[in-house]
PDB file of C-alpha atoms in Angstrom:
ATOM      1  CA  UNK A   1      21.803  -5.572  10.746  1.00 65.00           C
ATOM      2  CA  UNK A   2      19.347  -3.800   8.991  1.00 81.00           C
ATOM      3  CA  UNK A   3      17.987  -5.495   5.706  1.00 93.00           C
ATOM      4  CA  UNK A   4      17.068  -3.860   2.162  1.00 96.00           C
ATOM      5  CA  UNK A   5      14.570  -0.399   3.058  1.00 96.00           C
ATOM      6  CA  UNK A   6      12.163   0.414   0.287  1.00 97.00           C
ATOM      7  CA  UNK A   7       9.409   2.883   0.439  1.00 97.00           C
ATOM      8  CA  UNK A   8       6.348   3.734  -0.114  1.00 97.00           C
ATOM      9  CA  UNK A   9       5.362  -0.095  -0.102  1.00 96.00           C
ATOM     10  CA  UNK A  10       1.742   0.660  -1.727  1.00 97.00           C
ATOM     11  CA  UNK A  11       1.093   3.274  -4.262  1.00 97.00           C
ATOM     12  CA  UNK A  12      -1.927   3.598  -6.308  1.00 98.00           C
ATOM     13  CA  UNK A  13      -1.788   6.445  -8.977  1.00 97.00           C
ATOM     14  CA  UNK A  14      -3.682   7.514 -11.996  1.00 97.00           C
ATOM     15  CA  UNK A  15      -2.032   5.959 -15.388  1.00 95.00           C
ATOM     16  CA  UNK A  16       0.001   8.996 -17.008  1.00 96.00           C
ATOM     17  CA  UNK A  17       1.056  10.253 -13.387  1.00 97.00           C
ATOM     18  CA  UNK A  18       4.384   9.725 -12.186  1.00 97.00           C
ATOM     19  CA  UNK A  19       5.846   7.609  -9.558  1.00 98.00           C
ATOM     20  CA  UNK A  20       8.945   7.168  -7.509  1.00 98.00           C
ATOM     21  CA  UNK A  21      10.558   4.215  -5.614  1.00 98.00           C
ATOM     22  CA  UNK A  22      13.391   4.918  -3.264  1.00 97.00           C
ATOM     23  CA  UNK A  23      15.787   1.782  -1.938  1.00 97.00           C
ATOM     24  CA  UNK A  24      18.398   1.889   1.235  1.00 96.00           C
ATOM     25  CA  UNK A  25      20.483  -1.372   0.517  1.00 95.00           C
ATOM     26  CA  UNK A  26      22.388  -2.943   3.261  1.00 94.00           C
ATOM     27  CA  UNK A  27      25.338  -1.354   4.798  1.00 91.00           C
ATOM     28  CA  UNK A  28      28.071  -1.812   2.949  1.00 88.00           C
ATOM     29  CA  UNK A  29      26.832  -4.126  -0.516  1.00 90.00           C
ATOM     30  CA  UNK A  30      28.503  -2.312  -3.847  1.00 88.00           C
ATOM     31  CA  UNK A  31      25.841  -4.044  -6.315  1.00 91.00           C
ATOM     32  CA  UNK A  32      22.290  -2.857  -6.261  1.00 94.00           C
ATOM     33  CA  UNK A  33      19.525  -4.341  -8.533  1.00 95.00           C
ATOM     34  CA  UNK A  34      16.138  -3.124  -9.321  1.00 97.00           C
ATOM     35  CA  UNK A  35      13.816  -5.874 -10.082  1.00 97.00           C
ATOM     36  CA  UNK A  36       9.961  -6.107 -11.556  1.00 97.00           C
ATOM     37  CA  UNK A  37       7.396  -8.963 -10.441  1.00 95.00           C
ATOM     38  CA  UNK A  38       4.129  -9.472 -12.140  1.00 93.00           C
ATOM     39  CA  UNK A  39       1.606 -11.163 -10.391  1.00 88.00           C
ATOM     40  CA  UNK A  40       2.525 -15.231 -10.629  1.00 84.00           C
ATOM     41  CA  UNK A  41       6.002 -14.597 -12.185  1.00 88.00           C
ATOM     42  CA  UNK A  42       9.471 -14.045 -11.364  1.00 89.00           C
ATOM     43  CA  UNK A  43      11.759 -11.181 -10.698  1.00 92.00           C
ATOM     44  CA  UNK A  44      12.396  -9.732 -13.712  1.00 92.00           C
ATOM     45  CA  UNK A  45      15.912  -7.615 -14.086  1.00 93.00           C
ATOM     46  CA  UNK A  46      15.432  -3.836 -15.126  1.00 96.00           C
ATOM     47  CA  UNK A  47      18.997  -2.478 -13.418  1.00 96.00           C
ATOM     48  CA  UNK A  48      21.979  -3.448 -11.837  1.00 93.00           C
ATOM     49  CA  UNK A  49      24.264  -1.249 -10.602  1.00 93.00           C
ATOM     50  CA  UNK A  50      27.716  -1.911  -9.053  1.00 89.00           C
ATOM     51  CA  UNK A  51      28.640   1.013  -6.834  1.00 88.00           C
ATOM     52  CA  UNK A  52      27.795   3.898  -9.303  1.00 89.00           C
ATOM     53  CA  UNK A  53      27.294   2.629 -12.741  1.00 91.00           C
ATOM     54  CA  UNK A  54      24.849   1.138 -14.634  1.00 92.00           C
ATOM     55  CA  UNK A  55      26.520  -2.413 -15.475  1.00 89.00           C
ATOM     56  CA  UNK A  56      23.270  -3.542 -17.008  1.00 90.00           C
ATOM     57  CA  UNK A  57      20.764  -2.182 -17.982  1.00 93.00           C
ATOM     58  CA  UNK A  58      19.725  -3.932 -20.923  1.00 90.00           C
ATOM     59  CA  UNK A  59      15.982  -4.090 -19.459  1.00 91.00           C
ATOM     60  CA  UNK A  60      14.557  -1.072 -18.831  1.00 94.00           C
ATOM     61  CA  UNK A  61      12.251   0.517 -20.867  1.00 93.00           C
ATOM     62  CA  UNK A  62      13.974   3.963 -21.401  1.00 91.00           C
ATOM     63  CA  UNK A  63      11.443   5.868 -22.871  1.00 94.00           C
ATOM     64  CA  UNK A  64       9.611   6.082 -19.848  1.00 96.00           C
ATOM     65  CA  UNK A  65      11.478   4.513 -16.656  1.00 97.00           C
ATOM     66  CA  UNK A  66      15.114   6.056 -15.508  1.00 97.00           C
ATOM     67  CA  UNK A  67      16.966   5.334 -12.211  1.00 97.00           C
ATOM     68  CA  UNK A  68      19.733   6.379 -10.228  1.00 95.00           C
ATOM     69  CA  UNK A  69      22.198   5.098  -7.942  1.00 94.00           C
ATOM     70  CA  UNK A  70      23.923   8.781  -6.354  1.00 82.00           C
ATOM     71  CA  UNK A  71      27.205   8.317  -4.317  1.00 83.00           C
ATOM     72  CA  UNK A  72      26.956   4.629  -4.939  1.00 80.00           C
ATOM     73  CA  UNK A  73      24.170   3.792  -1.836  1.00 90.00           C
ATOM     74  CA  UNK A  74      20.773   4.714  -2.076  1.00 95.00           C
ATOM     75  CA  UNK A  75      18.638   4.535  -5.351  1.00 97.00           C
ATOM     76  CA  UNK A  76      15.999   5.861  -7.141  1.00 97.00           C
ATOM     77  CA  UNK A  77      13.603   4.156  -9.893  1.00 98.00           C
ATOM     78  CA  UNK A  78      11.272   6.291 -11.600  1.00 98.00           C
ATOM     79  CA  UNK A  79       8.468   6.060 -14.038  1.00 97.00           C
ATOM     80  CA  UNK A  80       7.190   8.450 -15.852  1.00 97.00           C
ATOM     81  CA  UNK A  81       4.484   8.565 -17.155  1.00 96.00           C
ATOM     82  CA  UNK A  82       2.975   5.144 -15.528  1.00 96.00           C
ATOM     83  CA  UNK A  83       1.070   3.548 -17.727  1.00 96.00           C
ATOM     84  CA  UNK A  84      -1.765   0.410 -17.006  1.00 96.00           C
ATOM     85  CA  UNK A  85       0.998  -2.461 -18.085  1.00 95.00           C
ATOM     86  CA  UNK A  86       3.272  -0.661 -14.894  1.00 97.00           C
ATOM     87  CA  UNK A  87       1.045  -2.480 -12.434  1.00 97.00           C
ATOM     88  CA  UNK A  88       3.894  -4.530 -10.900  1.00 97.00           C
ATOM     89  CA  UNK A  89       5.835  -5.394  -7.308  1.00 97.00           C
ATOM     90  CA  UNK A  90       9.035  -3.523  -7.821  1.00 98.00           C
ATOM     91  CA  UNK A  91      11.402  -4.966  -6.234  1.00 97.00           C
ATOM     92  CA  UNK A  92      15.328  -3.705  -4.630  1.00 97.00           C
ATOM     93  CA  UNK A  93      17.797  -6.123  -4.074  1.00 96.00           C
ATOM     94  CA  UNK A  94      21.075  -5.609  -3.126  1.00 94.00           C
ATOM     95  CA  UNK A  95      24.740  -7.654  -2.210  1.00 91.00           C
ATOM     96  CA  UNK A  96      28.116  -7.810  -2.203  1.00 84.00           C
ATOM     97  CA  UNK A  97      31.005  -7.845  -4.744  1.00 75.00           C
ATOM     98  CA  UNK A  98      34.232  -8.101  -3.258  1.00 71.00           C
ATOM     99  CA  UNK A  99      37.306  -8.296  -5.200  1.00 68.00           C
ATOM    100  CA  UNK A 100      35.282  -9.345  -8.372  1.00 64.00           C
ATOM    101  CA  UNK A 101      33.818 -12.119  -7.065  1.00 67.00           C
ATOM    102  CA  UNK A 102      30.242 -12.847  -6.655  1.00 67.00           C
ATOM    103  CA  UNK A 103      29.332 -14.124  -3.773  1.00 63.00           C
ATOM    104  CA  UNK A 104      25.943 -15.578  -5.241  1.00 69.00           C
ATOM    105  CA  UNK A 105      23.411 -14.053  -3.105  1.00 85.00           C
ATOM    106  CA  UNK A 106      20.796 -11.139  -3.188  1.00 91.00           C
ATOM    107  CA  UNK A 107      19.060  -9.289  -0.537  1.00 93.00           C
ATOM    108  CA  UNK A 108      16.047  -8.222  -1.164  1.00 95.00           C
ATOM    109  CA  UNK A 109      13.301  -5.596   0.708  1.00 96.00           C
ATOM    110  CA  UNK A 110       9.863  -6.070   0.758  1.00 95.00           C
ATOM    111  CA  UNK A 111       9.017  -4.176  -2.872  1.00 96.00           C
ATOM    112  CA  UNK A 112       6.707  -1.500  -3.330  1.00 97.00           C
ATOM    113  CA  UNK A 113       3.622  -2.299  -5.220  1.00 97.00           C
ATOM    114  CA  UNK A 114       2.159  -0.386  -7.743  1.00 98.00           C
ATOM    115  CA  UNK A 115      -1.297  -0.207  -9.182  1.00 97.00           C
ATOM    116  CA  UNK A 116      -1.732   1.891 -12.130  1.00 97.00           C
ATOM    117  CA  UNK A 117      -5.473   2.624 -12.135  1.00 96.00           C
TER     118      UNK A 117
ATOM    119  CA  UNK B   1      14.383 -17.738 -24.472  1.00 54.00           C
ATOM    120  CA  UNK B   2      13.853 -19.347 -20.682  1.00 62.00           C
ATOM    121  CA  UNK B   3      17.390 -20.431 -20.028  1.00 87.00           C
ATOM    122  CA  UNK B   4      16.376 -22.040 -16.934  1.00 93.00           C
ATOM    123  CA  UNK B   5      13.233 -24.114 -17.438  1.00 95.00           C
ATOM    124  CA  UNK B   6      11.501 -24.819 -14.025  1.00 96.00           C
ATOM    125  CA  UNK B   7       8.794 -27.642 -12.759  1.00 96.00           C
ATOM    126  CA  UNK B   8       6.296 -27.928 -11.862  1.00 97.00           C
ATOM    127  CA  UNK B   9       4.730 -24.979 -11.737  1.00 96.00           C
ATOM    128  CA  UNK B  10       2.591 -26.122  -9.113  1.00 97.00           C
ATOM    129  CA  UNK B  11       2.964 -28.592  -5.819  1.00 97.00           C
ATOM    130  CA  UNK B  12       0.356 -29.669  -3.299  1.00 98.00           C
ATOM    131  CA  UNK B  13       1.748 -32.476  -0.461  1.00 98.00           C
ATOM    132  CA  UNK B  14       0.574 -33.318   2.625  1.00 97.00           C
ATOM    133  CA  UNK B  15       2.442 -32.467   5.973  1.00 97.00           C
ATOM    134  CA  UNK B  16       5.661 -34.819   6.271  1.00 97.00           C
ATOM    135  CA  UNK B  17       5.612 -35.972   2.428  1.00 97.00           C
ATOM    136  CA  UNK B  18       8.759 -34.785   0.230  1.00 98.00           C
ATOM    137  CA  UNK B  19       8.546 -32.012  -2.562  1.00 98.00           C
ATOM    138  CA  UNK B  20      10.418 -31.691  -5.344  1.00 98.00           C
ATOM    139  CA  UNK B  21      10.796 -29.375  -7.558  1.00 98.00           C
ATOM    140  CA  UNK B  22      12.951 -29.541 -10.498  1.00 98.00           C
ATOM    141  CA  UNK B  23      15.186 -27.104 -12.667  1.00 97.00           C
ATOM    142  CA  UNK B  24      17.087 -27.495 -16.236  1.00 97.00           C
ATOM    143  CA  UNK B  25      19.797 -25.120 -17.625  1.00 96.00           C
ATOM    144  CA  UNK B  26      21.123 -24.829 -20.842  1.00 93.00           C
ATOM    145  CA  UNK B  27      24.166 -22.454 -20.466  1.00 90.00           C
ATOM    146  CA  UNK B  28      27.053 -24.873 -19.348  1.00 90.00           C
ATOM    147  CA  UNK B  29      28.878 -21.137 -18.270  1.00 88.00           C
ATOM    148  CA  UNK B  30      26.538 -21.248 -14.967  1.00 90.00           C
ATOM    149  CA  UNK B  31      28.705 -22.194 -12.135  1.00 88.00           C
ATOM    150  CA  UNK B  32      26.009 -20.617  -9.487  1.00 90.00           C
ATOM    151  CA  UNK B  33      22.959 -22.485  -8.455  1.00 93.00           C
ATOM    152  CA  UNK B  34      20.659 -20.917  -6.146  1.00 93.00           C
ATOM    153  CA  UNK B  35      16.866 -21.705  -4.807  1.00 96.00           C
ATOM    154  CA  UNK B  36      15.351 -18.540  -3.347  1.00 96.00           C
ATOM    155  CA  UNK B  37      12.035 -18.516  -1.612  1.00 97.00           C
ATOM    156  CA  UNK B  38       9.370 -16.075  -1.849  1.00 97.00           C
ATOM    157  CA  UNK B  39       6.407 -15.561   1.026  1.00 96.00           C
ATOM    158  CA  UNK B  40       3.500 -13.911  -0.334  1.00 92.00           C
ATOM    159  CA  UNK B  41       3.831  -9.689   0.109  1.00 90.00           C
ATOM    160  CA  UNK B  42       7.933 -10.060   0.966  1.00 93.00           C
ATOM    161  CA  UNK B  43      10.992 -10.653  -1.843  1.00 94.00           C
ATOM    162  CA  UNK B  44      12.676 -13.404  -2.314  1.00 95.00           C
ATOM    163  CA  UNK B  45      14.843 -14.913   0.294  1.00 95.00           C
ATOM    164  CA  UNK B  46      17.837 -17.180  -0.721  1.00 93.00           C
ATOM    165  CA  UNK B  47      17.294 -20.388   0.853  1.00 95.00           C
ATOM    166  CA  UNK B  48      20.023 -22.952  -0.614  1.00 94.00           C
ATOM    167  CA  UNK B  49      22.708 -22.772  -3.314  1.00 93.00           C
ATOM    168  CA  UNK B  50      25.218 -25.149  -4.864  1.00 93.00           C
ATOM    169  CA  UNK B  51      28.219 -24.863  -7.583  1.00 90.00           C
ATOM    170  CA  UNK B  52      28.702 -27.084 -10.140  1.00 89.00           C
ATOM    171  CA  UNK B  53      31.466 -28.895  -8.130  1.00 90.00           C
ATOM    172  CA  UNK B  54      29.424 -30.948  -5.680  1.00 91.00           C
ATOM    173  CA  UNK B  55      26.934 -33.069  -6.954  1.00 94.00           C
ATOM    174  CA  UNK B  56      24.259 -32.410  -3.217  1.00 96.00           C
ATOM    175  CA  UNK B  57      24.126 -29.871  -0.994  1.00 95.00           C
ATOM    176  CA  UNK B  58      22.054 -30.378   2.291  1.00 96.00           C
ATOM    177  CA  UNK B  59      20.657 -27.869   4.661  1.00 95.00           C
ATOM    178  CA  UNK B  60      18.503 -29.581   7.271  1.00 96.00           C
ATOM    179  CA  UNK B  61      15.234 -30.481   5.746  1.00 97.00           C
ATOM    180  CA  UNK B  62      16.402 -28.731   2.174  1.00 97.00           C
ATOM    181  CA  UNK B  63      18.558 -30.566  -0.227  1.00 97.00           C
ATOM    182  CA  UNK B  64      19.743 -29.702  -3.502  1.00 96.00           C
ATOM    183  CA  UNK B  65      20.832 -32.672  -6.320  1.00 96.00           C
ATOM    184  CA  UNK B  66      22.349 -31.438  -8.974  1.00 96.00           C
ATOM    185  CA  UNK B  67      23.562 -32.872 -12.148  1.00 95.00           C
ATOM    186  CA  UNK B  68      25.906 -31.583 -14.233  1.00 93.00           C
ATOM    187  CA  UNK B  69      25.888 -33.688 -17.071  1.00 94.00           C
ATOM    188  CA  UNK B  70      22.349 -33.889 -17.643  1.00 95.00           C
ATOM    189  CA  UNK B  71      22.372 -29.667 -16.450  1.00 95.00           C
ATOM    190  CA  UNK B  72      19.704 -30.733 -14.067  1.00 96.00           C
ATOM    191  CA  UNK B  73      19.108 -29.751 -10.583  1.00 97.00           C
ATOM    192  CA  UNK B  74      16.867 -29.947  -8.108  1.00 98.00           C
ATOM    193  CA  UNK B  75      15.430 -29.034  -4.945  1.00 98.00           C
ATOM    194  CA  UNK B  76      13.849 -31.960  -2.119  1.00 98.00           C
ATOM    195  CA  UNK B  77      12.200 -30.871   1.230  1.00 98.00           C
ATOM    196  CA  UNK B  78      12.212 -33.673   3.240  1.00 97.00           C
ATOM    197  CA  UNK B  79       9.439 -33.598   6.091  1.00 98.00           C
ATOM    198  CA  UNK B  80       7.381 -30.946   4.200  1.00 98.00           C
ATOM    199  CA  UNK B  81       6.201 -28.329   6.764  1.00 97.00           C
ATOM    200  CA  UNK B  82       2.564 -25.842   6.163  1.00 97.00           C
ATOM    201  CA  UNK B  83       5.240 -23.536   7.261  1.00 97.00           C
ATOM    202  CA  UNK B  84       7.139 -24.407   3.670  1.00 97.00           C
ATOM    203  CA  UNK B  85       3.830 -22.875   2.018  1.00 98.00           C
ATOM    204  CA  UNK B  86       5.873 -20.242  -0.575  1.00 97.00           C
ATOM    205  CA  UNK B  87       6.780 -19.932  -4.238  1.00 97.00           C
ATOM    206  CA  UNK B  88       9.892 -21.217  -4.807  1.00 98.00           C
ATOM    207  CA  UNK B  89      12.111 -20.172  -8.030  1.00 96.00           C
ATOM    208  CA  UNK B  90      15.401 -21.726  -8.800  1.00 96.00           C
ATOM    209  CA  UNK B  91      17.896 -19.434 -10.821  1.00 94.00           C
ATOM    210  CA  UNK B  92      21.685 -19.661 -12.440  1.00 93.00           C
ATOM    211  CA  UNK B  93      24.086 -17.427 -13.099  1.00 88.00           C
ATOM    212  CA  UNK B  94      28.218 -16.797 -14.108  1.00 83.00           C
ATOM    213  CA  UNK B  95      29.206 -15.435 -11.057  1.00 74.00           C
ATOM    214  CA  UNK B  96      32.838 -15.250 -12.559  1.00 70.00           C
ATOM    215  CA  UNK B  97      31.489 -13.283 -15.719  1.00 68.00           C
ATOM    216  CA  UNK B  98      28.262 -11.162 -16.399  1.00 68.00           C
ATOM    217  CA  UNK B  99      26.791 -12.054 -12.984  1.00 77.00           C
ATOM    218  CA  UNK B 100      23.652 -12.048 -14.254  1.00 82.00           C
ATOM    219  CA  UNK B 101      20.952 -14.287 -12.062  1.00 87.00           C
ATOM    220  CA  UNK B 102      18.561 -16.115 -14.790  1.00 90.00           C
ATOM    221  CA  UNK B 103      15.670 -17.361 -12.731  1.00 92.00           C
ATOM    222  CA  UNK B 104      13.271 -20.090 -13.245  1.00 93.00           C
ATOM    223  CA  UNK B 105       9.181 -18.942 -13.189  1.00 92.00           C
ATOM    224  CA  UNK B 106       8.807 -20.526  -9.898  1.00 95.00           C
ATOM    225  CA  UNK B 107       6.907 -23.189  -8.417  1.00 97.00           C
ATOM    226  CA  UNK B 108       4.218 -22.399  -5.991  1.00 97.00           C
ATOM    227  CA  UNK B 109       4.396 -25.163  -3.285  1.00 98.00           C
ATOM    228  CA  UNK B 110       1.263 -25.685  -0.565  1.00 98.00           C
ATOM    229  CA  UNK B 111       1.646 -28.002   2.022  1.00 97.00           C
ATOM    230  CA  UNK B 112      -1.331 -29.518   3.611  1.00 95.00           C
ATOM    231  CA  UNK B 113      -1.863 -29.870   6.953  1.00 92.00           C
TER     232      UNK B 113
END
């Protein structure tokens, strides 16, 4: 079975350019999360998404990051325009929600990491 | 606010000692207790979780104690490995309610050969 896909892994960009991360999440998980690391820290929560909608979002910094979650699989986090503080591991995560229970654990890909330069 | 308050933030042991790290929670609506583990350039990988219900969970050389009166819990590696060389962050959520995963700020763990 084929884990969470994200791509690109790297990307180095001037600040004020934009920048797009793209997740596959496993076959079949209804929740998707998009998560931001700083160097020596924890995940931090920017989205979760169960199939289609935006179930939290409390995180995200609106002014200049957006994301979406089409036909309730693949997703999309953008930033734009990147600024120096952006320099992060973004990380997707995804699992399963069945019958509105949790079953407690995420799936995550490799992140993309992103230098803002 | 760090709802879940994790130490320490740093272990060294030698190969075949025990390491244990240690969580605290505040929210008594948690009834999820997970320990992920993190390799350096790959996310976080779920290694060991417990509810509320049980007071140890044990999964070969990884053991979680938890205590739900003090809302303390913990994770032991027995026979500590250079192959157990990660971060490790503990986390809690409501799986029942806002299933929101509060994580700890993660203990980096080195284990000498």
């Amino acid at each position: 079975e084929a884990g969470v896909v994200q791509s690109p892994r790297y990307k180095i960009i001037e600040k004020k350019q934009p920048v797009a991360f793209w997740c596959n999440p496993i076959s079949g998980h209804n929740t998707l999360y998009w998560y931001r690391q700083n160097l020596g820290q924890g995940p931090e929560l920017l989205i979760r998404y169960e199939n289609e909608e935006a179930v939290d979002d409390s995180q995200l910094p609106k002014d200049r990051f957006s994301a979406e979650r089409l036909k309730g699989v693949d997703s999309t986090l953008k930033i734009q325009p990147a600024e120096l503080g952006d320099s992060a591991v973004y990380l997707c995560a995804s699992s399963l929600v069945f019958e509105g229970q949790y079953t407690g654990e995420l799936f995550f890909g490799e992140g993309s990491r992103l230098t803002v330069l | 606010q760090q709802q879940v308050k994790q130490s320490p933030q740093s272990l060294i042991v030698q190969k075949g000692g025990i390491s244990i790290i240690n969580c605290a929670y505040e929210n008594t609506a948690f009834d999820y207790f997970p320990w992920y583990q993190q390799f350096p350039g790959k996310g976080p990988a779920l290694l060991i979780a417990i509810r509320p219900d049980v007071s140890e969970k044990k999964e070969g050389r990884f053991t979680i104690s938890f205590n739900k009166s003090a809302k303390q819990f913990s994770l032991h590696i027995m026979d500590s490995q250079p192959g157990d060389s990660a971060t490790y962050f503990c986390a809690a959520v409501n799986a029942g309610n806002n299933r929101k995963l509060i994580w700890g700020l993660g203990t980096s763990l080195a284990v000498n050969p």
